[in-house]
Amino acid sequence: MKQIVKEPAQEAMQAAPENVLLGAGKKLLFTTKRPSVIMESGTGMYISDTEGREYLDFVGGWAVNALGHSPVALQKALAEQASKLVLASPAYYNKPQLEFAELLTHISGMDKVFFASSGAEANECAVKLARKHGALHLDGACEIITMKQGFHGRTLAMMSATGKPAWKELFEPKAGGFIHVPFHDLDACFAAVTNRTCAIMLELIQGEGGVNEVDEAYLYGLRKICDMYGIALIFDEVQTGLGRTGKLFAYEHYGIKPDILTLGKGIGGGFPLSAMLTTEPFDLFNAGDQGGTHSGQPLAMAAGHAVVGEILRLNLADNAERQGRAILQGLGELANQGLLARPRGRGLLIAFDVSEGSAAPLAEACMRNGLLINVTNPATIRLMPALIVEKAHIEEMLRKLELSLREAIVMAE
Ligand SMILES: *Cc1c(COP(=O)(O)O)cnc(C)c1O
């Protein structure tokens, strides 16, 4: 009996040849199409597959690998913490949790933080907190106004918050209480505010929406609406936070502060970590209102502390600003040659357009040429390299991109 159970398990544990291992992809519940390569190792700006092919990585784990692949600071922090304490239980304080809370509130100018593991979870916490505020201070107001073309994650409630038209019919019934308004239409937002509204929530640069930057006057208007009615302004900085846009937080570009701020992606440098920050007046939860088994988990806290510490020590927000300019300039030259259109973005959150349907073939051509880029939609490519990117990487990226653009265009004809 025992052997029957054991043997296949042992077989599966042995290092399988690549083609066999790729076959195990069928064991994963299908959620997305992936190319037939298996990523195995990475250093800095480069990632390698099991066939030994190396790729210059301008996807950056989807704006996650802030310090690049396997940074020494993160390796050390995880190894040291793992040898001390992996989990104490969310019922107790732990040392890296308190140290990281101190650092994060200090650099963000916020007063309180809740830690979670994913961006969607941090946003759920933000929505719960806004509704608590509505329940306590706004006569039970519970509606959140969000933007069409915005993106806030993939939990049921966050899919409802996200105004993506393609998701409209999915997973009905949707979580209620989210009102979608067109981005940059202040009158529409004003008209949508009622005595049921407890918050307005948006990204300052819509990432998944194709890198659309918020207009300053619009943002100022939203802040005013919120102040006028006592409703909460929530900035989802899961993608834009911690140096990505050339400032530590994207809201610093505008000088407009939120009541609630969410962070994710880059904060853990690849370790699952997110945070929701808020101000003293929003310290509203009762015991049991919010929590999570892995909230403030010591390994995640040590990782976050190390990553944010390095972003500050190496002044990576400034680097993002500088290198982002260089990328936009290079893309501008390719645009002048008619190879791409509308290069845009801030810092190291950059996108450009190609003709409808050619984004995926272009990404495939880039991959063959040893460059990873992100297909945001059928006509849009997004670049979000690690914040450590340097001039030489940008030159290599532009070379490989130009080559691939010419190949992809030939292929399309
Ligand atoms: C990626 C993203 C999320 C979701 O984060 P997950 O970690 O995937 O849950 C939410 N908001 C924005 C703006 C994002 O870019």
Short mmCIF file of C-alpha atoms and ligand atoms in Angstrom, two decimals:
data_model
loop_
_atom_site.label_atom_id
_atom_site.label_comp_id
_atom_site.label_asym_id
_atom_site.label_seq_id
_atom_site.Cartn_x
_atom_site.Cartn_y
_atom_site.Cartn_z
CA MET A 1 0.00 0.00 0.00
CA LYS A 2 2.66 2.43 1.11
CA GLN A 3 4.78 1.86 -1.99
CA ILE A 4 1.92 2.48 -4.37
CA VAL A 5 1.43 5.87 -2.80
CA LYS A 6 5.12 6.65 -2.58
CA GLU A 7 6.51 5.67 -5.96
CA PRO A 8 4.75 8.13 -8.22
CA ALA A 9 5.42 10.87 -5.68
CA GLN A 10 9.14 10.13 -5.73
CA GLU A 11 9.12 10.07 -9.50
CA ALA A 12 7.55 13.50 -9.58
CA MET A 13 10.15 14.78 -7.14
CA GLN A 14 13.04 13.81 -9.41
CA ALA A 15 14.38 16.46 -11.72
CA ALA A 16 12.42 15.86 -14.89
CA PRO A 17 13.78 16.66 -18.37
CA GLU A 18 12.59 20.07 -19.53
CA ASN A 19 9.94 18.84 -21.96
CA VAL A 20 8.42 16.60 -19.25
CA LEU A 21 8.51 19.42 -16.73
CA LEU A 22 6.76 21.75 -19.18
CA GLY A 23 4.04 19.09 -19.47
CA ALA A 24 3.33 19.64 -15.78
CA GLY A 25 2.04 23.08 -16.80
CA LYS A 26 -1.19 21.18 -17.52
CA LYS A 27 -1.45 20.50 -13.79
CA LEU A 28 -1.86 24.20 -13.18
CA LEU A 29 -5.43 25.42 -13.34
CA PHE A 30 -5.57 27.45 -16.53
CA THR A 31 -5.66 31.19 -15.89
CA THR A 32 -3.37 32.59 -18.56
CA LYS A 33 -1.37 31.61 -21.65
CA ARG A 34 2.37 31.33 -21.03
CA PRO A 35 5.32 30.88 -23.43
CA SER A 36 7.09 27.49 -23.41
CA VAL A 37 10.00 28.49 -21.23
CA ILE A 38 10.70 27.80 -17.56
CA MET A 39 12.35 30.61 -15.63
CA GLU A 40 15.01 29.34 -13.28
CA SER A 41 17.34 32.03 -11.98
CA GLY A 42 17.93 35.75 -12.05
CA THR A 43 20.52 38.38 -11.15
CA GLY A 44 19.93 42.11 -11.27
CA MET A 45 18.29 43.08 -14.57
CA TYR A 46 18.57 39.61 -16.11
CA ILE A 47 16.53 36.43 -15.77
CA SER A 48 17.45 33.01 -17.23
CA ASP A 49 15.44 29.97 -18.25
CA THR A 50 16.25 26.27 -17.82
CA GLU A 51 17.73 26.15 -21.35
CA GLY A 52 20.32 28.73 -20.31
CA ARG A 53 18.80 31.56 -22.35
CA GLU A 54 19.18 34.96 -20.70
CA TYR A 55 16.64 37.78 -20.97
CA LEU A 56 16.98 41.47 -20.20
CA ASP A 57 13.94 41.97 -17.98
CA PHE A 58 11.82 45.08 -18.62
CA VAL A 59 8.72 43.46 -17.09
CA GLY A 60 10.37 43.46 -13.67
CA GLY A 61 7.95 40.87 -12.33
CA TRP A 62 5.12 43.32 -13.23
CA ALA A 63 6.62 46.29 -11.42
CA VAL A 64 7.48 44.06 -8.47
CA ASN A 65 11.23 43.39 -8.54
CA ALA A 66 12.18 46.88 -7.38
CA LEU A 67 15.80 45.86 -6.66
CA GLY A 68 16.08 43.47 -9.60
CA HIS A 69 16.39 39.70 -9.37
CA SER A 70 17.62 38.04 -6.18
CA PRO A 71 19.13 41.18 -4.64
CA VAL A 72 21.68 40.49 -1.91
CA ALA A 73 19.87 42.73 0.61
CA LEU A 74 16.69 40.67 0.23
CA GLN A 75 18.57 37.34 0.35
CA LYS A 76 20.28 38.37 3.58
CA ALA A 77 17.14 39.73 5.24
CA LEU A 78 15.14 36.58 4.45
CA ALA A 79 17.91 34.18 5.51
CA GLU A 80 18.56 36.01 8.78
CA GLN A 81 14.88 36.29 9.67
CA ALA A 82 14.17 32.67 8.67
CA SER A 83 16.87 31.51 11.06
CA LYS A 84 15.31 33.54 13.90
CA LEU A 85 11.51 33.48 13.58
CA VAL A 86 9.29 32.59 10.62
CA LEU A 87 5.90 33.25 12.23
CA ALA A 88 4.81 34.27 15.70
CA SER A 89 1.03 34.38 14.94
CA PRO A 90 -0.84 37.59 14.18
CA ALA A 91 -1.82 37.70 17.87
CA TYR A 92 1.65 38.94 18.88
CA TYR A 93 3.91 41.79 17.86
CA ASN A 94 7.15 40.83 16.19
CA LYS A 95 10.30 42.88 15.84
CA PRO A 96 10.54 43.39 12.05
CA GLN A 97 6.83 44.28 11.99
CA LEU A 98 7.33 47.16 14.41
CA GLU A 99 10.52 48.33 12.70
CA PHE A 100 8.87 48.32 9.29
CA ALA A 101 5.71 50.06 10.55
CA GLU A 102 7.94 52.82 11.97
CA LEU A 103 9.82 53.23 8.67
CA LEU A 104 6.80 53.11 6.38
CA THR A 105 4.67 55.60 8.32
CA HIS A 106 7.70 57.91 8.59
CA ILE A 107 8.48 58.02 4.85
CA SER A 108 4.83 58.22 3.73
CA GLY A 109 3.72 60.88 6.20
CA MET A 110 0.82 58.63 7.21
CA ASP A 111 0.11 57.60 10.82
CA LYS A 112 -1.06 53.99 10.75
CA VAL A 113 -0.40 50.91 8.67
CA PHE A 114 -2.07 47.53 8.11
CA PHE A 115 0.01 44.84 6.43
CA ALA A 116 -1.32 42.21 4.02
CA SER A 117 0.09 40.01 1.27
CA SER A 118 -1.41 41.24 -2.01
CA GLY A 119 -2.48 44.53 -3.55
CA ALA A 120 -6.09 43.38 -3.79
CA GLU A 121 -6.11 42.62 -0.08
CA ALA A 122 -4.70 46.05 0.82
CA ASN A 123 -7.46 47.60 -1.33
CA GLU A 124 -10.12 45.47 0.37
CA CYS A 125 -8.85 46.83 3.67
CA ALA A 126 -9.10 50.38 2.29
CA VAL A 127 -12.71 49.81 1.22
CA LYS A 128 -13.61 48.30 4.59
CA LEU A 129 -12.05 51.24 6.40
CA ALA A 130 -13.88 53.75 4.19
CA ARG A 131 -17.17 51.94 4.90
CA LYS A 132 -16.42 51.97 8.62
CA HIS A 133 -15.92 55.72 8.31
CA GLY A 134 -19.24 55.92 6.45
CA ALA A 135 -20.98 53.87 9.12
CA LEU A 136 -19.59 55.97 11.97
CA HIS A 137 -19.50 59.48 10.51
CA LEU A 138 -21.64 59.65 7.34
CA ASP A 139 -24.97 58.15 8.34
CA GLY A 140 -24.12 54.70 7.01
CA ALA A 141 -22.79 55.84 3.62
CA CYS A 142 -21.15 52.83 1.94
CA GLU A 143 -20.62 53.57 -1.75
CA ILE A 144 -17.18 53.92 -3.28
CA ILE A 145 -16.72 55.89 -6.50
CA THR A 146 -14.04 54.36 -8.77
CA MET A 147 -12.78 55.04 -12.29
CA LYS A 148 -13.67 53.31 -15.53
CA GLN A 149 -10.43 51.78 -16.91
CA GLY A 150 -9.02 51.68 -13.38
CA PHE A 151 -7.66 48.49 -11.86
CA HIS A 152 -7.70 47.39 -8.22
CA GLY A 153 -7.15 43.62 -8.20
CA ARG A 154 -8.88 40.31 -8.68
CA THR A 155 -10.79 39.45 -5.52
CA LEU A 156 -14.56 39.52 -6.00
CA ALA A 157 -14.94 42.96 -4.43
CA MET A 158 -11.93 44.40 -6.27
CA MET A 159 -13.22 43.05 -9.59
CA SER A 160 -16.38 44.98 -8.78
CA ALA A 161 -14.35 48.07 -7.89
CA THR A 162 -12.41 47.80 -11.15
CA GLY A 163 -14.25 49.55 -13.94
CA LYS A 164 -12.89 47.30 -16.69
CA PRO A 165 -15.67 46.82 -19.29
CA ALA A 166 -14.51 43.24 -20.07
CA TRP A 167 -15.24 42.25 -16.46
CA LYS A 168 -18.75 43.68 -16.40
CA GLU A 169 -20.52 40.36 -16.98
CA LEU A 170 -18.04 38.20 -15.08
CA PHE A 171 -18.77 36.35 -11.83
CA GLU A 172 -22.19 37.80 -11.26
CA PRO A 173 -23.54 38.87 -8.87
CA LYS A 174 -20.93 41.57 -8.31
CA ALA A 175 -20.20 42.97 -4.90
CA GLY A 176 -22.41 46.04 -4.65
CA GLY A 177 -21.61 49.58 -3.70
CA PHE A 178 -19.13 50.56 -6.42
CA ILE A 179 -20.02 53.42 -8.76
CA HIS A 180 -17.85 53.76 -11.87
CA VAL A 181 -17.27 57.17 -13.40
CA PRO A 182 -15.23 58.18 -16.46
CA PHE A 183 -11.63 59.11 -15.62
CA HIS A 184 -10.92 62.85 -15.79
CA ASP A 185 -14.58 63.90 -15.84
CA LEU A 186 -14.90 65.96 -12.65
CA ASP A 187 -18.55 66.85 -13.33
CA ALA A 188 -19.44 63.17 -13.65
CA CYS A 189 -17.73 62.42 -10.36
CA PHE A 190 -19.42 65.34 -8.65
CA ALA A 191 -22.79 64.17 -9.99
CA ALA A 192 -22.14 60.64 -8.70
CA VAL A 193 -21.55 61.83 -5.13
CA THR A 194 -24.64 61.32 -2.98
CA ASN A 195 -25.36 60.91 0.73
CA ARG A 196 -24.45 57.24 0.24
CA THR A 197 -20.86 58.02 -0.86
CA CYS A 198 -18.09 57.24 1.64
CA ALA A 199 -15.00 57.31 -0.61
CA ILE A 200 -13.45 58.03 -3.99
CA MET A 201 -10.74 55.58 -5.03
CA LEU A 202 -8.30 55.83 -7.95
CA GLU A 203 -4.81 55.15 -9.27
CA LEU A 204 -2.65 58.21 -9.95
CA ILE A 205 -1.28 56.53 -13.04
CA GLN A 206 -3.60 53.82 -14.34
CA GLY A 207 -1.18 50.93 -14.82
CA GLU A 208 -3.24 48.06 -16.21
CA GLY A 209 -5.37 50.63 -18.04
CA GLY A 210 -2.36 51.46 -20.25
CA VAL A 211 -0.36 54.06 -18.27
CA ASN A 212 -2.75 57.00 -18.15
CA GLU A 213 -1.57 59.73 -15.84
CA VAL A 214 -4.04 61.66 -13.70
CA ASP A 215 -4.44 65.34 -14.47
CA GLU A 216 -3.44 67.62 -11.59
CA ALA A 217 -6.51 69.87 -11.73
CA TYR A 218 -8.77 66.81 -11.73
CA LEU A 219 -7.02 65.33 -8.71
CA TYR A 220 -7.27 68.67 -6.93
CA GLY A 221 -10.99 68.67 -7.70
CA LEU A 222 -11.42 65.19 -6.24
CA ARG A 223 -9.62 66.26 -3.06
CA LYS A 224 -11.96 69.24 -2.79
CA ILE A 225 -15.08 67.10 -3.24
CA CYS A 226 -13.85 64.76 -0.52
CA ASP A 227 -13.09 67.61 1.87
CA MET A 228 -16.43 69.24 1.18
CA TYR A 229 -18.45 66.14 2.11
CA GLY A 230 -16.09 64.47 4.58
CA ILE A 231 -15.60 61.46 2.32
CA ALA A 232 -12.35 59.51 2.11
CA LEU A 233 -9.90 59.88 -0.77
CA ILE A 234 -8.14 56.57 -1.48
CA PHE A 235 -5.02 56.39 -3.67
CA ASP A 236 -4.23 52.92 -4.97
CA GLU A 237 -0.45 53.17 -5.29
CA VAL A 238 0.03 49.41 -5.51
CA GLN A 239 1.84 49.92 -8.82
CA THR A 240 3.06 53.53 -8.54
CA GLY A 241 4.36 53.49 -4.96
CA LEU A 242 7.90 53.29 -3.56
CA GLY A 243 9.97 55.03 -6.20
CA ARG A 244 8.41 53.65 -9.36
CA THR A 245 7.34 57.03 -10.78
CA GLY A 246 10.44 59.00 -9.79
CA LYS A 247 9.15 60.01 -6.35
CA LEU A 248 8.79 57.74 -3.35
CA PHE A 249 5.00 58.06 -3.74
CA ALA A 250 3.25 59.24 -6.90
CA TYR A 251 1.06 61.64 -4.90
CA GLU A 252 4.19 63.72 -4.18
CA HIS A 253 4.15 64.81 -7.84
CA TYR A 254 0.87 66.61 -7.12
CA GLY A 255 1.24 67.63 -3.50
CA ILE A 256 -2.21 66.18 -2.80
CA LYS A 257 -2.46 63.72 0.07
CA PRO A 258 -4.92 60.85 0.36
CA ASP A 259 -6.74 59.75 3.50
CA ILE A 260 -5.98 56.14 2.67
CA LEU A 261 -3.02 54.87 0.65
CA THR A 262 -2.40 51.32 -0.57
CA LEU A 263 0.94 49.82 -1.53
CA GLY A 264 1.91 46.45 -2.99
CA LYS A 265 4.02 45.07 -5.81
CA GLY A 266 7.46 46.74 -5.33
CA ILE A 267 7.20 46.96 -1.55
CA GLY A 268 8.37 43.36 -1.07
CA GLY A 269 10.77 43.31 -4.02
CA GLY A 270 9.26 39.97 -5.03
CA PHE A 271 8.16 38.74 -1.61
CA PRO A 272 4.34 38.77 -1.25
CA LEU A 273 3.61 41.91 0.74
CA SER A 274 1.21 44.85 0.68
CA ALA A 275 0.16 47.63 3.00
CA MET A 276 -2.69 50.02 3.65
CA LEU A 277 -1.74 53.30 5.28
CA THR A 278 -4.00 55.93 6.75
CA THR A 279 -4.16 58.92 9.06
CA GLU A 280 -5.01 59.18 12.76
CA PRO A 281 -8.72 60.10 12.25
CA PHE A 282 -9.20 56.85 10.29
CA ASP A 283 -7.97 54.62 13.12
CA LEU A 284 -11.51 53.24 13.26
CA PHE A 285 -11.49 49.44 13.29
CA ASN A 286 -12.70 47.51 16.33
CA ALA A 287 -10.99 44.29 17.31
CA GLY A 288 -11.97 41.63 14.77
CA ASP A 289 -13.04 44.04 12.01
CA GLN A 290 -9.86 43.41 10.06
CA GLY A 291 -7.01 40.91 10.23
CA GLY A 292 -5.31 38.05 8.48
CA THR A 293 -3.22 35.03 9.39
CA HIS A 294 -0.17 36.37 7.58
CA SER A 295 -0.64 40.06 8.38
CA GLY A 296 2.70 41.38 9.62
CA GLN A 297 4.37 38.04 8.98
CA PRO A 298 8.05 38.36 10.09
CA LEU A 299 9.63 37.14 6.83
CA ALA A 300 7.50 39.58 4.81
CA MET A 301 8.29 42.39 7.25
CA ALA A 302 12.03 41.72 7.08
CA ALA A 303 11.81 41.60 3.27
CA GLY A 304 9.85 44.85 3.08
CA HIS A 305 12.16 46.61 5.50
CA ALA A 306 15.23 45.53 3.52
CA VAL A 307 13.71 46.47 0.14
CA VAL A 308 12.41 49.89 1.20
CA GLY A 309 15.70 50.50 3.04
CA GLU A 310 17.63 49.89 -0.19
CA ILE A 311 15.26 52.06 -2.24
CA LEU A 312 16.02 54.91 0.20
CA ARG A 313 19.76 54.22 0.62
CA LEU A 314 20.41 54.00 -3.13
CA ASN A 315 18.02 56.86 -3.91
CA LEU A 316 16.26 54.69 -6.45
CA ALA A 317 13.35 57.10 -6.91
CA ASP A 318 15.83 59.57 -8.42
CA ASN A 319 17.30 56.83 -10.56
CA ALA A 320 13.79 55.95 -11.77
CA GLU A 321 13.23 59.58 -12.74
CA ARG A 322 16.56 59.82 -14.60
CA GLN A 323 16.43 56.47 -16.39
CA GLY A 324 12.75 56.95 -17.21
CA ARG A 325 13.63 60.11 -19.11
CA ALA A 326 16.30 58.23 -21.06
CA ILE A 327 13.82 55.49 -21.97
CA LEU A 328 11.20 58.02 -23.10
CA GLN A 329 13.80 59.82 -25.20
CA GLY A 330 14.84 56.57 -26.89
CA LEU A 331 11.22 55.59 -27.48
CA GLY A 332 10.61 59.07 -28.89
CA GLU A 333 13.29 58.45 -31.50
CA LEU A 334 11.67 55.14 -32.47
CA ALA A 335 8.33 56.96 -32.65
CA ASN A 336 9.88 59.52 -35.02
CA GLN A 337 10.82 56.62 -37.29
CA GLY A 338 7.19 55.49 -37.24
CA LEU A 339 8.00 52.25 -35.40
CA LEU A 340 5.76 52.96 -32.41
CA ALA A 341 3.41 55.66 -31.13
CA ARG A 342 2.59 57.71 -28.04
CA PRO A 343 5.45 56.91 -25.68
CA ARG A 344 4.26 58.04 -22.23
CA GLY A 345 4.62 57.58 -18.50
CA ARG A 346 6.57 58.77 -15.52
CA GLY A 347 9.71 57.36 -13.98
CA LEU A 348 9.91 53.66 -14.73
CA LEU A 349 6.22 53.15 -15.49
CA ILE A 350 6.20 53.62 -19.24
CA ALA A 351 4.02 52.53 -22.15
CA PHE A 352 3.78 52.98 -25.89
CA ASP A 353 1.28 51.97 -28.56
CA VAL A 354 1.65 49.77 -31.63
CA SER A 355 -0.98 48.90 -34.22
CA GLU A 356 -3.99 46.96 -32.93
CA GLY A 357 -3.13 43.30 -32.44
CA SER A 358 0.62 43.63 -32.85
CA ALA A 359 1.58 43.99 -29.16
CA ALA A 360 1.65 40.21 -28.57
CA PRO A 361 3.70 39.37 -31.72
CA LEU A 362 6.10 42.17 -30.76
CA ALA A 363 6.54 40.76 -27.24
CA GLU A 364 7.22 37.32 -28.78
CA ALA A 365 9.83 38.80 -31.13
CA CYS A 366 11.43 40.61 -28.17
CA MET A 367 11.56 37.38 -26.20
CA ARG A 368 13.34 35.61 -29.08
CA ASN A 369 15.80 38.50 -29.05
CA GLY A 370 16.37 38.22 -25.29
CA LEU A 371 14.13 41.02 -24.02
CA LEU A 372 11.04 40.78 -21.84
CA ILE A 373 8.28 43.40 -22.21
CA ASN A 374 4.64 43.43 -21.05
CA VAL A 375 1.58 43.28 -23.30
CA THR A 376 -0.93 45.49 -21.48
CA ASN A 377 -3.57 45.28 -24.18
CA PRO A 378 -3.56 44.28 -27.88
CA ALA A 379 -2.14 47.67 -28.90
CA THR A 380 -0.13 48.69 -25.82
CA ILE A 381 3.26 47.66 -24.46
CA ARG A 382 4.31 48.53 -20.91
CA LEU A 383 7.84 48.77 -19.56
CA MET A 384 8.42 48.59 -15.79
CA PRO A 385 12.01 47.51 -15.20
CA ALA A 386 13.62 47.24 -11.79
CA LEU A 387 14.49 50.59 -10.21
CA ILE A 388 18.19 49.68 -10.42
CA VAL A 389 18.17 49.88 -14.24
CA GLU A 390 21.18 51.70 -15.77
CA LYS A 391 22.09 53.41 -19.03
CA ALA A 392 23.71 50.29 -20.54
CA HIS A 393 20.52 48.25 -19.96
CA ILE A 394 18.45 50.95 -21.62
CA GLU A 395 20.72 51.00 -24.66
CA GLU A 396 20.48 47.21 -24.89
CA MET A 397 16.70 47.35 -24.50
CA LEU A 398 16.31 49.98 -27.23
CA ARG A 399 18.54 47.99 -29.60
CA LYS A 400 16.60 44.76 -29.05
CA LEU A 401 13.26 46.57 -29.21
CA GLU A 402 14.10 48.26 -32.52
CA LEU A 403 15.25 44.95 -34.01
CA SER A 404 12.05 43.25 -32.81
CA LEU A 405 9.82 46.08 -34.04
CA ARG A 406 11.34 45.74 -37.52
CA GLU A 407 10.93 41.94 -37.40
CA ALA A 408 7.37 42.11 -36.09
CA ILE A 409 6.41 44.65 -38.72
CA VAL A 410 7.91 42.43 -41.49
CA MET A 411 6.02 39.47 -40.03
CA ALA A 412 2.76 41.39 -40.02
CA GLU A 413 3.07 42.32 -43.71
C1 LIG B 1 -1.44 44.94 -9.45
C2 LIG B 1 -2.39 45.92 -8.91
C3 LIG B 1 -3.34 45.55 -7.94
C4 LIG B 1 -3.52 44.14 -7.46
O1 LIG B 1 -2.41 43.65 -6.77
P1 LIG B 1 -2.30 42.08 -6.49
O2 LIG B 1 -1.06 41.95 -5.67
O3 LIG B 1 -2.22 41.41 -7.82
O4 LIG B 1 -3.52 41.69 -5.75
C5 LIG B 1 -4.16 46.54 -7.43
N1 LIG B 1 -4.07 47.80 -7.85
C6 LIG B 1 -3.16 48.19 -8.78
C7 LIG B 1 -3.10 49.63 -9.19
C8 LIG B 1 -2.31 47.26 -9.35
O5 LIG B 1 -1.43 47.63 -10.29
#
